[in-house]
Coordinates of C-alpha atoms and ligand atoms in Angstrom, one line a residue:
X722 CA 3.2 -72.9 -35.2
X723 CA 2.5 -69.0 -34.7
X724 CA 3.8 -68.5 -31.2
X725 CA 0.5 -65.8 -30.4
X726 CA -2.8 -65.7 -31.6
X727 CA -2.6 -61.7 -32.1
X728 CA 0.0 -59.0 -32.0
X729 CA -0.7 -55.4 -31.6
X730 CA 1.4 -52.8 -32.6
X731 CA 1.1 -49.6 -31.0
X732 CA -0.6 -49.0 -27.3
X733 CA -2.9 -46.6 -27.6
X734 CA -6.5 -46.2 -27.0
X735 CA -7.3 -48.6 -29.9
X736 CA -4.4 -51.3 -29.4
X737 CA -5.0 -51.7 -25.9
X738 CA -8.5 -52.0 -26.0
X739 CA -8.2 -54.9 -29.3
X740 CA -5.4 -56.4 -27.1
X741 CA -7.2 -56.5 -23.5
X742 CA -10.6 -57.6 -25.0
X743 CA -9.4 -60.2 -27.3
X744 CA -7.3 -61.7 -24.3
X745 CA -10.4 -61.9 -22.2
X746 CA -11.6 -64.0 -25.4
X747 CA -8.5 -66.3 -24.8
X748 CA -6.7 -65.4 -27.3
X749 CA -3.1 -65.4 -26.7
X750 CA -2.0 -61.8 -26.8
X751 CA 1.5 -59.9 -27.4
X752 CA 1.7 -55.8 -27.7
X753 CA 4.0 -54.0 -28.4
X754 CA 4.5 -50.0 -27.5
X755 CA 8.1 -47.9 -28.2
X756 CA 6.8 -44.8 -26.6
X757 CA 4.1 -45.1 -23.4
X758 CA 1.2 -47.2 -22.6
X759 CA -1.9 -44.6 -23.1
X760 CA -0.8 -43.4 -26.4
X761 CA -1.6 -39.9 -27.7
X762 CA -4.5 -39.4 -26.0
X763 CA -3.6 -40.3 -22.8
X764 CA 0.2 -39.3 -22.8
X765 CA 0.2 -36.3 -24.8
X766 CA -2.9 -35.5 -26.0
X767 CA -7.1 -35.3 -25.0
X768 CA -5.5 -35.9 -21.0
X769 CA -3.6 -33.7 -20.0
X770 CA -5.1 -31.1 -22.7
X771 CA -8.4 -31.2 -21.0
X772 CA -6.6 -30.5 -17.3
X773 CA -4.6 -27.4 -19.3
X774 CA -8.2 -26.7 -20.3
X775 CA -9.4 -26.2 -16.8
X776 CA -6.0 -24.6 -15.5
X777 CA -6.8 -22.4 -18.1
X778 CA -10.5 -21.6 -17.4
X779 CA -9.7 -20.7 -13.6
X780 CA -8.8 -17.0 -15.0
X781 CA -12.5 -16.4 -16.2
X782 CA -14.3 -18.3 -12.6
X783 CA -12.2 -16.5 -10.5
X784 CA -13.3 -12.9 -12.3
X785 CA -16.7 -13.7 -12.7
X786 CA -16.6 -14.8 -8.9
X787 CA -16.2 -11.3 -8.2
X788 CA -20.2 -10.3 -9.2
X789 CA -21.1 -12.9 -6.5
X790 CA -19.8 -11.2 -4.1
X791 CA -16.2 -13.2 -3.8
X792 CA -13.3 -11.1 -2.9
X793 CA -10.3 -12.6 -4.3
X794 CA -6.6 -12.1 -4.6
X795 CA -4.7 -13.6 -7.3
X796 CA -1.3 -14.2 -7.3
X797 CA -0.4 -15.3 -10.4
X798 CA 0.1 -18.7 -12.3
X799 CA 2.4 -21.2 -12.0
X800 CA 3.1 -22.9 -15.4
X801 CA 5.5 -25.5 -13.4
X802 CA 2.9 -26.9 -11.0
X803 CA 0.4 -27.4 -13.4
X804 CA 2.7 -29.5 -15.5
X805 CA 4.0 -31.5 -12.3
X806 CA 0.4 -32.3 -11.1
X807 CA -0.2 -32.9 -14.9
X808 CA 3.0 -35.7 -15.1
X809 CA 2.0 -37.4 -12.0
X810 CA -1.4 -37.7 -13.5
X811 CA -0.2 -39.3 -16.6
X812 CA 2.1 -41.3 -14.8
X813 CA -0.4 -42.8 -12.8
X814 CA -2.7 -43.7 -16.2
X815 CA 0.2 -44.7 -18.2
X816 CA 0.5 -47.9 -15.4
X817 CA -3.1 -47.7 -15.2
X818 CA -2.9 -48.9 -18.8
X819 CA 0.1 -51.3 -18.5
X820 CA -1.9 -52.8 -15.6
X821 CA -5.0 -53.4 -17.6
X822 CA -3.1 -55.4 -20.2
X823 CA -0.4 -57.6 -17.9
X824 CA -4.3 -58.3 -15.5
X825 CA -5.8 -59.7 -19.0
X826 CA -3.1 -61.7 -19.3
X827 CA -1.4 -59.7 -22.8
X828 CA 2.5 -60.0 -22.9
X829 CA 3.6 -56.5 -23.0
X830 CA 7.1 -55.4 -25.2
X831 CA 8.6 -52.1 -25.0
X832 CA 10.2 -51.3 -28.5
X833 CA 9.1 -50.4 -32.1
X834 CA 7.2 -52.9 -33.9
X835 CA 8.2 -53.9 -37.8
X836 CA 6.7 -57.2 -40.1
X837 CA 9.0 -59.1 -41.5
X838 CA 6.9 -60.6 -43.2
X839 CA 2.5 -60.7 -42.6
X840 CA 3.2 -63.5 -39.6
X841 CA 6.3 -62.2 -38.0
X842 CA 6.8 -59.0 -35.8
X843 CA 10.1 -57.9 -35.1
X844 CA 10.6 -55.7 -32.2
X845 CA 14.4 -54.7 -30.9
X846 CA 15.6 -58.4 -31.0
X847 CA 12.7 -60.3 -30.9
X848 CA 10.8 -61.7 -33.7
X849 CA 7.6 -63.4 -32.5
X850 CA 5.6 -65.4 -35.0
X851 CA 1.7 -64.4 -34.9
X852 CA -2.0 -66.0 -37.0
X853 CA -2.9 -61.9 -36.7
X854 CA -1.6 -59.1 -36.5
X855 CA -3.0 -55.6 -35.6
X856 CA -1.7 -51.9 -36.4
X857 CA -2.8 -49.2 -34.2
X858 CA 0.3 -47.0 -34.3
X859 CA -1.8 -43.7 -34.3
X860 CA -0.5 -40.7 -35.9
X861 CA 1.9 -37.9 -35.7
X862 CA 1.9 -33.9 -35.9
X863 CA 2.2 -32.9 -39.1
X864 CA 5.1 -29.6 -39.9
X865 CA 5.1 -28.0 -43.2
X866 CA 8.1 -27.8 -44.4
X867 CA 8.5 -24.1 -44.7
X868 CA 12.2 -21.9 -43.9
X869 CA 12.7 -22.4 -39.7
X870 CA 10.1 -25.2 -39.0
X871 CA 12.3 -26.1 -36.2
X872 CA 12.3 -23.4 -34.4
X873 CA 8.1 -24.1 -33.5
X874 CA 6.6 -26.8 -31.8
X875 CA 3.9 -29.5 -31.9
X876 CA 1.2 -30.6 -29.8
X877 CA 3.7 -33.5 -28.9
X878 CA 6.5 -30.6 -27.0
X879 CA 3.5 -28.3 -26.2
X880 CA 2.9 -30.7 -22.9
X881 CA 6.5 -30.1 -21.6
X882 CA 7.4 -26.4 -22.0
X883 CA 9.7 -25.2 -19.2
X884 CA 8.2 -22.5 -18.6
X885 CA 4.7 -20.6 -19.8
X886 CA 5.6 -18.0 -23.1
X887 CA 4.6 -14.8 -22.5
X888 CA 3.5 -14.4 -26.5
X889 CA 1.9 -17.4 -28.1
X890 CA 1.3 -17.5 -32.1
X891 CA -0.7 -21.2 -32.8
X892 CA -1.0 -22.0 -36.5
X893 CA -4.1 -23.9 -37.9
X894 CA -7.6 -23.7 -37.8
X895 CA -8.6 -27.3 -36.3
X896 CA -9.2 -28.9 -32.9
X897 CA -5.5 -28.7 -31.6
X898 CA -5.1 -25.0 -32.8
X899 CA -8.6 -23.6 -31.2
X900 CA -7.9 -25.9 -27.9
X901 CA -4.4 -24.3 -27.2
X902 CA -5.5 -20.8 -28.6
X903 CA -7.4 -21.1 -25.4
X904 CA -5.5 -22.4 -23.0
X905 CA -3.1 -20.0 -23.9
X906 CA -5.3 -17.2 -23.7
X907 CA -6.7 -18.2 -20.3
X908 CA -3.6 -18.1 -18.6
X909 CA -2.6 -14.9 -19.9
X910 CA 0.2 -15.6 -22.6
X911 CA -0.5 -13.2 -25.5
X912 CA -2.0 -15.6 -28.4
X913 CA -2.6 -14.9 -31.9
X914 CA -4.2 -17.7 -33.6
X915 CA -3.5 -18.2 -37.6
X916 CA -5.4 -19.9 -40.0
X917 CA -5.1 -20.3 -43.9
X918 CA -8.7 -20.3 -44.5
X919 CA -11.8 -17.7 -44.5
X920 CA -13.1 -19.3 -41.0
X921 CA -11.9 -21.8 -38.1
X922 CA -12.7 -25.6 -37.3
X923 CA -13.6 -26.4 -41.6
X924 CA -16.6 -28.7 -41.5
X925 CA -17.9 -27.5 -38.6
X926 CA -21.7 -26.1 -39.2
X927 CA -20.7 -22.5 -40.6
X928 CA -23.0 -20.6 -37.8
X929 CA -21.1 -22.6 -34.9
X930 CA -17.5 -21.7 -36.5
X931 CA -18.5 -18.0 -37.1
X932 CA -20.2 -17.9 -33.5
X933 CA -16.8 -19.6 -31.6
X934 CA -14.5 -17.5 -33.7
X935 CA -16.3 -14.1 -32.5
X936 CA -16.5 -15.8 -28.8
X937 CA -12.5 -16.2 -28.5
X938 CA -11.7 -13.1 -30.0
X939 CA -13.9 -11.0 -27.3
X940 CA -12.0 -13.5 -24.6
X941 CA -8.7 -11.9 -26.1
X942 CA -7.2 -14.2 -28.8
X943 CA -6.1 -12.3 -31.9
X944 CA -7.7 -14.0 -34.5
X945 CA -5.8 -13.5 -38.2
X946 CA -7.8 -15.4 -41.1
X947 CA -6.6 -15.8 -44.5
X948 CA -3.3 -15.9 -43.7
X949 CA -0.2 -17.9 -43.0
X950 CA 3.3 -18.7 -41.8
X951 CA 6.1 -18.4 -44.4
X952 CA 9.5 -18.4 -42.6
X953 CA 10.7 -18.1 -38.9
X954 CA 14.4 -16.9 -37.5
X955 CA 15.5 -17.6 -33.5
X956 CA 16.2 -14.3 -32.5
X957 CA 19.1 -13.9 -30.1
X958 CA 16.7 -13.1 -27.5
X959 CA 15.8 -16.5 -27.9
X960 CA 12.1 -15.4 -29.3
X961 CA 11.0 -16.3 -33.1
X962 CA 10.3 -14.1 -35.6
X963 CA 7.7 -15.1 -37.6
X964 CA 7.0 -13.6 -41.3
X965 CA 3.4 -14.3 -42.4
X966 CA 2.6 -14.8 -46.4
X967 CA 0.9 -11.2 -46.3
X968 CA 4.6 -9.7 -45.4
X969 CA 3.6 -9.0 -42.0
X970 CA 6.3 -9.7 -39.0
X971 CA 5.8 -11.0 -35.4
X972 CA 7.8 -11.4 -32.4
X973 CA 6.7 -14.5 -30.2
X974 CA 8.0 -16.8 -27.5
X975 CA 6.4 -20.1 -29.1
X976 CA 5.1 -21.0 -32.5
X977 CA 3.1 -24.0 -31.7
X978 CA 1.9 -26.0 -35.0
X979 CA -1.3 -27.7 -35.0
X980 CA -1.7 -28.3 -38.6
X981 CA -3.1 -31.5 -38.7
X982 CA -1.6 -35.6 -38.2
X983 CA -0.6 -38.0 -40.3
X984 CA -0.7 -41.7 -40.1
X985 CA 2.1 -43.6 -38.3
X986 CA 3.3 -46.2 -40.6
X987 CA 7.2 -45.2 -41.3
X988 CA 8.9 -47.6 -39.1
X989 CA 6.6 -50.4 -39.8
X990 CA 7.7 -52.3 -43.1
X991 CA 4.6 -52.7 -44.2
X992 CA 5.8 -53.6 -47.7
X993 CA 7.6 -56.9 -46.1
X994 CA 4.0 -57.9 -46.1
X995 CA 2.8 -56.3 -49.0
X996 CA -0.1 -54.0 -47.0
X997 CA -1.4 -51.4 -48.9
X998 CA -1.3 -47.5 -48.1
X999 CA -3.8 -44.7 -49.3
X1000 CA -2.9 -41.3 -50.5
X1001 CA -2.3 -39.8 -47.7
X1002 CA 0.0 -42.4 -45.9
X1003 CA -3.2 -44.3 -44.2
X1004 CA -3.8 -48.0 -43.9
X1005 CA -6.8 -48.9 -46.2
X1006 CA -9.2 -51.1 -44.1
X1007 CA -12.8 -52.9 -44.9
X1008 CA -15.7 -52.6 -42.8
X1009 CA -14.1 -55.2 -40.3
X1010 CA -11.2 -52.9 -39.8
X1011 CA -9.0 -56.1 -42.2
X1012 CA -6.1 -54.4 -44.4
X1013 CA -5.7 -56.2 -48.0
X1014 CA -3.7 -59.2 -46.8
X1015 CA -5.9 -61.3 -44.7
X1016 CA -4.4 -61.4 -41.3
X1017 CA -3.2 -58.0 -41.2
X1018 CA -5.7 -55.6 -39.2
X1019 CA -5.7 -51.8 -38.7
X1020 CA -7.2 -49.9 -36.3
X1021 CA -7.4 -46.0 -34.9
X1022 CA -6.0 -42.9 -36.6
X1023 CA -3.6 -44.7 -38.5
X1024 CA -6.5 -45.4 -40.4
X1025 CA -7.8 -41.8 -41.3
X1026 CA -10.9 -42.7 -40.4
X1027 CA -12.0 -40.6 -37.6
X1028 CA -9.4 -38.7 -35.7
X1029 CA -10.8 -39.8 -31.9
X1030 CA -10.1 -41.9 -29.2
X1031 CA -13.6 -43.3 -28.5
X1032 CA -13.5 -44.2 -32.5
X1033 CA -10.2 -45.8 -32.0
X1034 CA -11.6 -48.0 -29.0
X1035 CA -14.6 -49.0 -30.8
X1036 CA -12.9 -50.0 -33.2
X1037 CA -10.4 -52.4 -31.7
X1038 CA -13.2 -53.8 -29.3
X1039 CA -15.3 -54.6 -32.2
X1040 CA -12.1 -56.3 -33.9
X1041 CA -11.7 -58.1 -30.9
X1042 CA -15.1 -59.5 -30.6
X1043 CA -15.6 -60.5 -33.8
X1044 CA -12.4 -62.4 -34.5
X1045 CA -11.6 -63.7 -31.0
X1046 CA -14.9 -63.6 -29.3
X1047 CA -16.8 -65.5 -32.3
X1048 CA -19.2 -61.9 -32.2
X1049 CA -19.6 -60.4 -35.5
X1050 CA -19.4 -57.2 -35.4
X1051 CA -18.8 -53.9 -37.0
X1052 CA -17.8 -50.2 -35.5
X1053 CA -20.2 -47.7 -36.6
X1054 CA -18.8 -44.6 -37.8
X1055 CA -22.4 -43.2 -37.9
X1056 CA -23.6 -39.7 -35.4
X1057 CA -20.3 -40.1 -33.7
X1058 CA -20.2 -36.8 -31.6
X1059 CA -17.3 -35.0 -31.2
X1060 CA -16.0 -31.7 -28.6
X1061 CA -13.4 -29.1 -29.2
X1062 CA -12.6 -28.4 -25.9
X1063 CA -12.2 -24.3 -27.0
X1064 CA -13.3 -21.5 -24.4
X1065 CA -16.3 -21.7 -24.8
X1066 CA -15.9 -25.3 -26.0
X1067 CA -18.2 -26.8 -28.9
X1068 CA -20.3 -29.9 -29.5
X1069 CA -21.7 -31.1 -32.3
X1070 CA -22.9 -34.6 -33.6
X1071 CA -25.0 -35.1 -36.9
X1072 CA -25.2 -32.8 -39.9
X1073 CA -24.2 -29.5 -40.1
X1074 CA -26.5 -27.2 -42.3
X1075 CA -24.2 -27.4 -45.4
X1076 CA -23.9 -31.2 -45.5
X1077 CA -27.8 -31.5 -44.7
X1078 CA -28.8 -29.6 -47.2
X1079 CA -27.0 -31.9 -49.6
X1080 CA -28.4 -35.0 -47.9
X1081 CA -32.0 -34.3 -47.7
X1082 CA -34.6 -32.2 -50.3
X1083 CA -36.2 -29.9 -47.1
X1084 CA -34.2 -29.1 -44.0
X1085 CA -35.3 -26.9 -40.9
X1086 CA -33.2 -25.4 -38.7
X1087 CA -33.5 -24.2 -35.1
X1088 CA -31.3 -21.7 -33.5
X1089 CA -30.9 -19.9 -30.4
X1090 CA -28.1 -17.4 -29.2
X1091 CA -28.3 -15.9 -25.7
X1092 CA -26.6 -15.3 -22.4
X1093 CA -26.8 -18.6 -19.5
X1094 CA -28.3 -17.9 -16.8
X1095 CA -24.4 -17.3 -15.0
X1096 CA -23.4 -14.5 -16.8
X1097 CA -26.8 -12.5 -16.3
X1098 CA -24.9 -11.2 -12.9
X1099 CA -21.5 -11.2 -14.0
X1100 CA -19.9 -8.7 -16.6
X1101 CA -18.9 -11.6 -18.8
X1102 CA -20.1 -10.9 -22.3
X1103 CA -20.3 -14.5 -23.4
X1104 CA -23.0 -16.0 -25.5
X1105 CA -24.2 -19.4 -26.3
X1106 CA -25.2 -20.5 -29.4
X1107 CA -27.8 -23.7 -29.9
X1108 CA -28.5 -25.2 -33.1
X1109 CA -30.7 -28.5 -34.1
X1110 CA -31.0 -29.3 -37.9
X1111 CA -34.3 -31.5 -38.7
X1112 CA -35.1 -33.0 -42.1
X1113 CA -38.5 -31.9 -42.2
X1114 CA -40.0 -35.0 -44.4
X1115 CA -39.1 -37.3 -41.7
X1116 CA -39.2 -34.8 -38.4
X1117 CA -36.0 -36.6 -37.8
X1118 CA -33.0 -34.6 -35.7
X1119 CA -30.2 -35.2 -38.5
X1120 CA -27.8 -32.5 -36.5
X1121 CA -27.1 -30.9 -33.4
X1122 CA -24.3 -28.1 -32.2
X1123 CA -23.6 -25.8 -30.1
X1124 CA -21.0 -23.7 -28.7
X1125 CA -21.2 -22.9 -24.8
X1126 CA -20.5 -24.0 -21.4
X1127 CA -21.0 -27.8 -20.6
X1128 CA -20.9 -28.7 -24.6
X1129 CA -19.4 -31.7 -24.4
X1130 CA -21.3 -32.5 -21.3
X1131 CA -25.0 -31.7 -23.0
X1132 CA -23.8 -33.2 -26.2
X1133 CA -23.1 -36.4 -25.5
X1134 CA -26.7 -36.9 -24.1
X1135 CA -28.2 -35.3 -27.0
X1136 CA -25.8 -37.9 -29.5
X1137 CA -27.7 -40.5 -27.7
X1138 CA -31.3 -39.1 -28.8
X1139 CA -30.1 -38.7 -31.8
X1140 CA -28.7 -41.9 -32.6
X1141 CA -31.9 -43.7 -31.7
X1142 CA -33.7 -42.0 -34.1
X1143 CA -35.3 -38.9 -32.5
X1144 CA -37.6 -36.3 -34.4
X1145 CA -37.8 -33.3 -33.7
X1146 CA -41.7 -33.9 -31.9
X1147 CA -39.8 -35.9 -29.4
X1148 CA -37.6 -32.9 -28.3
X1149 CA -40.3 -30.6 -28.5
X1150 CA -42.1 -33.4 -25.9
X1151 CA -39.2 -33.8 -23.6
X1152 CA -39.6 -32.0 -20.0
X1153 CA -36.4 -29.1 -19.7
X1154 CA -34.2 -29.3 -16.9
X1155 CA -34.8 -25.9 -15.2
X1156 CA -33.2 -23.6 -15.0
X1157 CA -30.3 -25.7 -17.3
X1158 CA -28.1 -24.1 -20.5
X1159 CA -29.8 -28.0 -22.0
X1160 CA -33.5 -27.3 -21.8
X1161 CA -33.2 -24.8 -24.4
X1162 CA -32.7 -27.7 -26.6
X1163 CA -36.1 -28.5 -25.9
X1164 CA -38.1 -25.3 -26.6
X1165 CA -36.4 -24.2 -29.7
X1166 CA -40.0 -23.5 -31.2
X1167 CA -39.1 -21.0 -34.2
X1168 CA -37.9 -22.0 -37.5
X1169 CA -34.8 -20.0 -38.6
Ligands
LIG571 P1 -7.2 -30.8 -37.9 O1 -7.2 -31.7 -39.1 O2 -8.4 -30.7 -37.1 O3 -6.8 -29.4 -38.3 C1 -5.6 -29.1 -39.0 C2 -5.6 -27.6 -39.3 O4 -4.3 -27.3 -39.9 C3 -6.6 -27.2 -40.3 O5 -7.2 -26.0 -39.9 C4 -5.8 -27.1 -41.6 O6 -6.3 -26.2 -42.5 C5 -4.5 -26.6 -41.1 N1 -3.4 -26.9 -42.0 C6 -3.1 -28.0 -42.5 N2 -1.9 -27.9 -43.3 C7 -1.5 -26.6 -43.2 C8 -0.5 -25.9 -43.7 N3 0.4 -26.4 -44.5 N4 -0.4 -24.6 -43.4 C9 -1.3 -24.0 -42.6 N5 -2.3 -24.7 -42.0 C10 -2.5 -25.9 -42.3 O7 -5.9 -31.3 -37.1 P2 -5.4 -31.1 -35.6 O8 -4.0 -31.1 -35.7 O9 -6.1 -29.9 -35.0 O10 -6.0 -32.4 -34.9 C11 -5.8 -33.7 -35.5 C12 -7.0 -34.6 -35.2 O11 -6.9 -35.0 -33.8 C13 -8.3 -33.9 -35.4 O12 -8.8 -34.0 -36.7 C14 -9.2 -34.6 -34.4 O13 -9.8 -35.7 -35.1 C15 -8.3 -35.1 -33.3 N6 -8.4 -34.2 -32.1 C16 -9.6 -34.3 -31.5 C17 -9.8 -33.5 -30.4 C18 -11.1 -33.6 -29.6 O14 -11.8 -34.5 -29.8 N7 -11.4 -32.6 -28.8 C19 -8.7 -32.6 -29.8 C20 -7.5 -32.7 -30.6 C21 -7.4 -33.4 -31.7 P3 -7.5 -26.5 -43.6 O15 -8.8 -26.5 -42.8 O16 -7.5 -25.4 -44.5 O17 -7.2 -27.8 -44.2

């Protein structure tokens, strides 16, 4: 007789969530985690980038203070502090995790997780016998393999520096690469951001990634497009030297690469039980998040699905439900809004312009650039951009971005709206906050 009802590999966002829930379900739950409870986001990635986020933002308030009639003295920045208050936090999540799962009652394993065959886990010296198991192993940074790879970083060292570089070059053009352009910027490390393509953040609405990209450059980041990394040397002086495919050469202190994840699967076995992979290393799941053997589930970025945490939860609560909690349901992967947490950050959920006008026969678009209300007395030259894309047989909202202060904050109400269904009458209807950055989401009148 299987020993557990459930085993969950990997104790991330997803995992713990499946694990926890399904417990609560009484289900009789093992997990197993070789790194820390809290996975990527928590440990090493959304976290403790968000409070770098902030650290790094402090630069900007305290100047802009200045035209409100603050007198300050700054003193510098201290990389070291930031990434002790930074550890304690983490700390103090990572038990907040391992205390969720032992108070539902889910045995908890430190060690890597392997099948040895689609009813037996093996992890260290253990092999526990299981009716299901569950894979939510996450993903890992992804390194081309070019001449002197080693000498960079990922997002995974990026967290633990010893000490802040003084000249930053970030390679790639996604979330990670934009986020720590940023932080790096803000804290006054010299950054040049490189990307391989013609613009930033691809599949991103094209106005938002050509409005963010002229943002961060007037904040200081050198921006170098259409161009990459071919080969980097450690210098004696302990810097890298960086040659770029267009022959150019660059001295920095760090070459941080965010160039994308892949799915965690290599120490799994996964053939033991015959569990099938996709092209690019992901477990292939159905609807109900069930692998091609029966009792095998996956769950989270090891998936490929979407890339987020809230996704990854989703995901293994509605796993949880439906096979322990005898509630069918399904995660919907529909309007799921999403933040880069840039400077100024960006929030989007729905359609951008491109893929709407693929999707529907007549599309209108709104969209509004201007200076908040803020920066009207301070010398900061920032400007946000609003954008709402409506399918104009239905009136329905099918998309809406923006890049500015607060985007994540304003976005998430606006996903709401638009995942009930909201036209574009209703947000013409709906009373602004004034004076907000948000109302302006509610008197865009003029069609672009
Ligand atoms: P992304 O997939 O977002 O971006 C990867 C970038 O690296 C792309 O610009 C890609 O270029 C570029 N790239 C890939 N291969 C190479 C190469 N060989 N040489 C040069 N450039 C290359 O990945 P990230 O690493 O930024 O983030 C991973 C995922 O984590 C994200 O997709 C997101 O889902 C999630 N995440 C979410 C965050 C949030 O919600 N705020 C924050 C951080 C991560 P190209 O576009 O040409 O393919």
């Amino acid at each position: 007789m299987a020993r557990y009802d459930l085993v969950v590999i990997g104790g991330g966002s997803g995992g713990v969530r499946a694990a926890r829930i399904a417990a609560s379900h009484g289900a009789k739950v093992a997990i197993c985690e070789e790194y820390r409870y809290g996975g990527t986001c928590v440990i090493r990635g959304c976290v403790p980038k968000k409070m770098m986020v902030y650290a790094s933002h402090f630069a900007e308030e305290f100047h802009d203070s200045a035209s409100y009639g603050w007198s300050t003295t700054i003193n510098g920045f201290d990389w070291s502090t930031l990434i002790a208050n930074k550890d304690k936090e983490i700390d103090r999540l990572n038990g907040i995790y391992i205390n969720l799962l032992k108070n539902a009652g889910v045995e908890i394993f430190h060690g890597t997780g392997s099948l040895v065959d689609n009813k037996t886990v093996k992890i260290g010296d253990d092999e526990i016998t299981t009716d299901k198991i569950l894979i939510a192993t996450g993903g890992n940074p992804y390194m081309p393999p070019i001449d002197g790879i080693e000498h960079a970083i990922t997002s995974n060292e990026v967290f633990h520096l010893e000490s802040q570089p003084q000249s930053a070059l970030v390679v790639g053009g996604g979330y990670i690469a934009v986020e720590f352009a940023g932080i790096f910027n803000g804290i006054g490390t010299e950054t040049t951001l490189i990307y391989r393509g013609d613009q930033i953040l691809r599949g991103f609405d094209q106005d938002i990634r050509d409005h963010l990209a002229q943002e961060i450059v007037k904040k200081g980041i050198s921006l170098e497009l259409n161009n990459n990394v071919a080969s980097i040397t450690l210098l004696e002086n302990d810097k890298r030297r960086v040659t770029f495919t267009n022959g150019d050469v660059k001295d920095v202190d760090c070459v941080l690469f965010a160039t994308g994840r892949t799915p965690s699967t290599d120490s799994l076995t996964l053939a033991n039980a015959g569990v099938v992979l996709g092209r690019k290393g992901e477990i292939i799941v159905d609807a109900y998040s069930r692998t091609n053997i029966e009792n095998i589930f996956a769950v989270g970025d090891v998936t490929d699905r979407i890339a987020l945490t809230p996704v990854a939860t989703m995901e293994g609560h509605a796993f949880a439900d439906t096979f322990f909690g005898g509630m069918e349901r399904l995660a919907d992967h529909d309007n799921v809004p999403s933040a880069v947490f840039s400077q100024p950050p960006v929030g989007s959920v729905g359609l951008s312009t491109e893929q709407a006008k693929k999707a529907f026969k007549n599309i209108d678009t709104y969209t509004s650039e201007f200076k908040i209300l803020k920066h009207t007395l301070t010398e900061n030259s920032e400007r946000t951009m609003m954008k709402l894309i409506v399918d104009a047989d239905s009136d329905k909202v099918v998309g809406a971005h923006m890049v500015g202060p607060d985007a994540a904050e304003i976005m998430q109400g606006i996903a709401i709206a638009i995942k009930a269904g909201a036209t574009k009458t209703h947000f013409n209807s709906t009373v602004g906050i004034h004076p907000s950055t948000a109302e302006e989401f509610c008197t865009m009148r003029n069609k672009d």
